C-alpha cells in the first residue's frame, strides 16, 4: 500500500522538470515490492519506471516538460491545464497498488501549443487558437486576430481589376493602405518577380481603384484582411 505519493513542485512550465516521489509498504516486507510505473490516470499511457530512492520502500521518477509532452501532448489555453498521473506498483504475488495526483501545467503567456508556451493574442503562428497561422507570419497577430497582409500574387490576365475584387476572390476584404508602411498594393514587372517578392513598388491607393496594368506592372499583391 501507499504511504505517500507526491511531487517536489505544485506546478510545471516549459523547460522545467518534476520529480514524483512514492513511499510504499507491504505486509510481507518492502522487499516483496517488485516495482512500479508512472502512467496516465486511465493507465493507457506510461511515462516511465520508478527507481529506488535510497530508503527501502521509497521510489522516484523525474520527468521534464518535454518528456511529458512526448508521451501525452501538451496543448491548452487559459493559463493552465491540470494533468493527472497514476502510480502503479506490484508485489511478487501480483497484487496491485495505485495512487493518483494532479499536477498543474502552466504557461506565463496563457497557452501551450504543441508543447510550447505562447500568447495566442500576439503569436502569428498560433493566432487566437493553436495552429491558426497568419499570412503575415509570426508578428502579424494583434489581440488574437490576424492583421491585414499582402495576398498571393495576382497576374494581369486573371480578370481581377481591383484589390476589392482580388481580396473577395480569397474570401477576404481589401484593407485600404493597411499593409506594411501603409500601402494597398505592391506591383511587380512580372509574375516571377512577384512570387519571389523582388523589385516591388509599393502603392497607396483606394481598394476600388482600377489597376493600371502596364509593362512595369504585370502582377500585384493586394492588402487583404487575413480572415481564414
Short mmCIF file of C-alpha atoms in Angstrom, two decimals, residues 134-136 148-173 179 184-188 190-197 211 213 218-226 228:
data_model
loop_
_atom_site.label_atom_id
_atom_site.label_comp_id
_atom_site.label_asym_id
_atom_site.label_seq_id
_atom_site.Cartn_x
_atom_site.Cartn_y
_atom_site.Cartn_z
CA UNK A 134 -1.45 34.36 -40.09
CA UNK A 135 -0.46 35.01 -43.68
CA UNK A 136 1.81 37.80 -42.46
CA UNK A 148 -4.01 42.52 -42.82
CA UNK A 149 -1.35 41.06 -45.08
CA UNK A 150 -0.38 41.18 -48.73
CA UNK A 151 -2.12 38.50 -50.75
CA UNK A 152 -0.76 35.92 -53.12
CA UNK A 153 0.40 37.17 -56.50
CA UNK A 154 -2.33 38.22 -58.93
CA UNK A 155 -1.40 38.16 -62.62
CA UNK A 156 -2.74 40.76 -65.04
CA UNK A 157 -4.71 38.17 -67.03
CA UNK A 158 -6.83 36.89 -64.10
CA UNK A 159 -9.54 39.50 -64.67
CA UNK A 160 -9.29 40.96 -61.16
CA UNK A 161 -9.21 44.67 -61.82
CA UNK A 162 -9.34 46.00 -58.24
CA UNK A 163 -7.99 44.92 -54.88
CA UNK A 164 -11.58 44.74 -53.66
CA UNK A 165 -12.29 42.05 -56.27
CA UNK A 166 -8.97 40.32 -55.66
CA UNK A 167 -9.44 40.05 -51.89
CA UNK A 168 -13.03 38.90 -52.32
CA UNK A 169 -11.78 36.07 -54.52
CA UNK A 170 -9.85 34.81 -51.47
CA UNK A 171 -12.90 35.18 -49.20
CA UNK A 172 -11.35 38.24 -47.58
CA UNK A 173 -11.79 42.03 -47.61
CA UNK A 179 -0.16 46.76 -45.01
CA UNK A 184 -2.80 48.81 -50.53
CA UNK A 185 -0.85 47.32 -53.42
CA UNK A 186 2.64 46.16 -54.36
CA UNK A 187 3.27 45.93 -58.11
CA UNK A 188 5.86 43.88 -60.00
CA UNK A 190 6.22 40.10 -63.92
CA UNK A 191 4.73 37.15 -62.07
CA UNK A 192 8.12 35.59 -61.31
CA UNK A 193 9.33 38.71 -59.56
CA UNK A 194 6.08 38.88 -57.66
CA UNK A 195 6.35 35.30 -56.41
CA UNK A 196 9.95 35.97 -55.32
CA UNK A 197 8.95 39.40 -53.92
CA UNK A 211 -5.26 48.57 -61.51
CA UNK A 213 -1.76 47.12 -65.86
CA UNK A 218 2.06 42.86 -64.75
CA UNK A 219 1.49 41.30 -61.34
CA UNK A 220 0.36 42.64 -57.97
CA UNK A 221 -0.23 41.76 -54.35
CA UNK A 222 -3.20 43.32 -52.54
CA UNK A 223 -3.60 44.16 -48.87
CA UNK A 224 -6.35 41.87 -47.57
CA UNK A 225 -7.79 41.06 -44.17
CA UNK A 226 -6.39 37.72 -43.02
CA UNK A 228 -9.14 32.42 -42.88
#
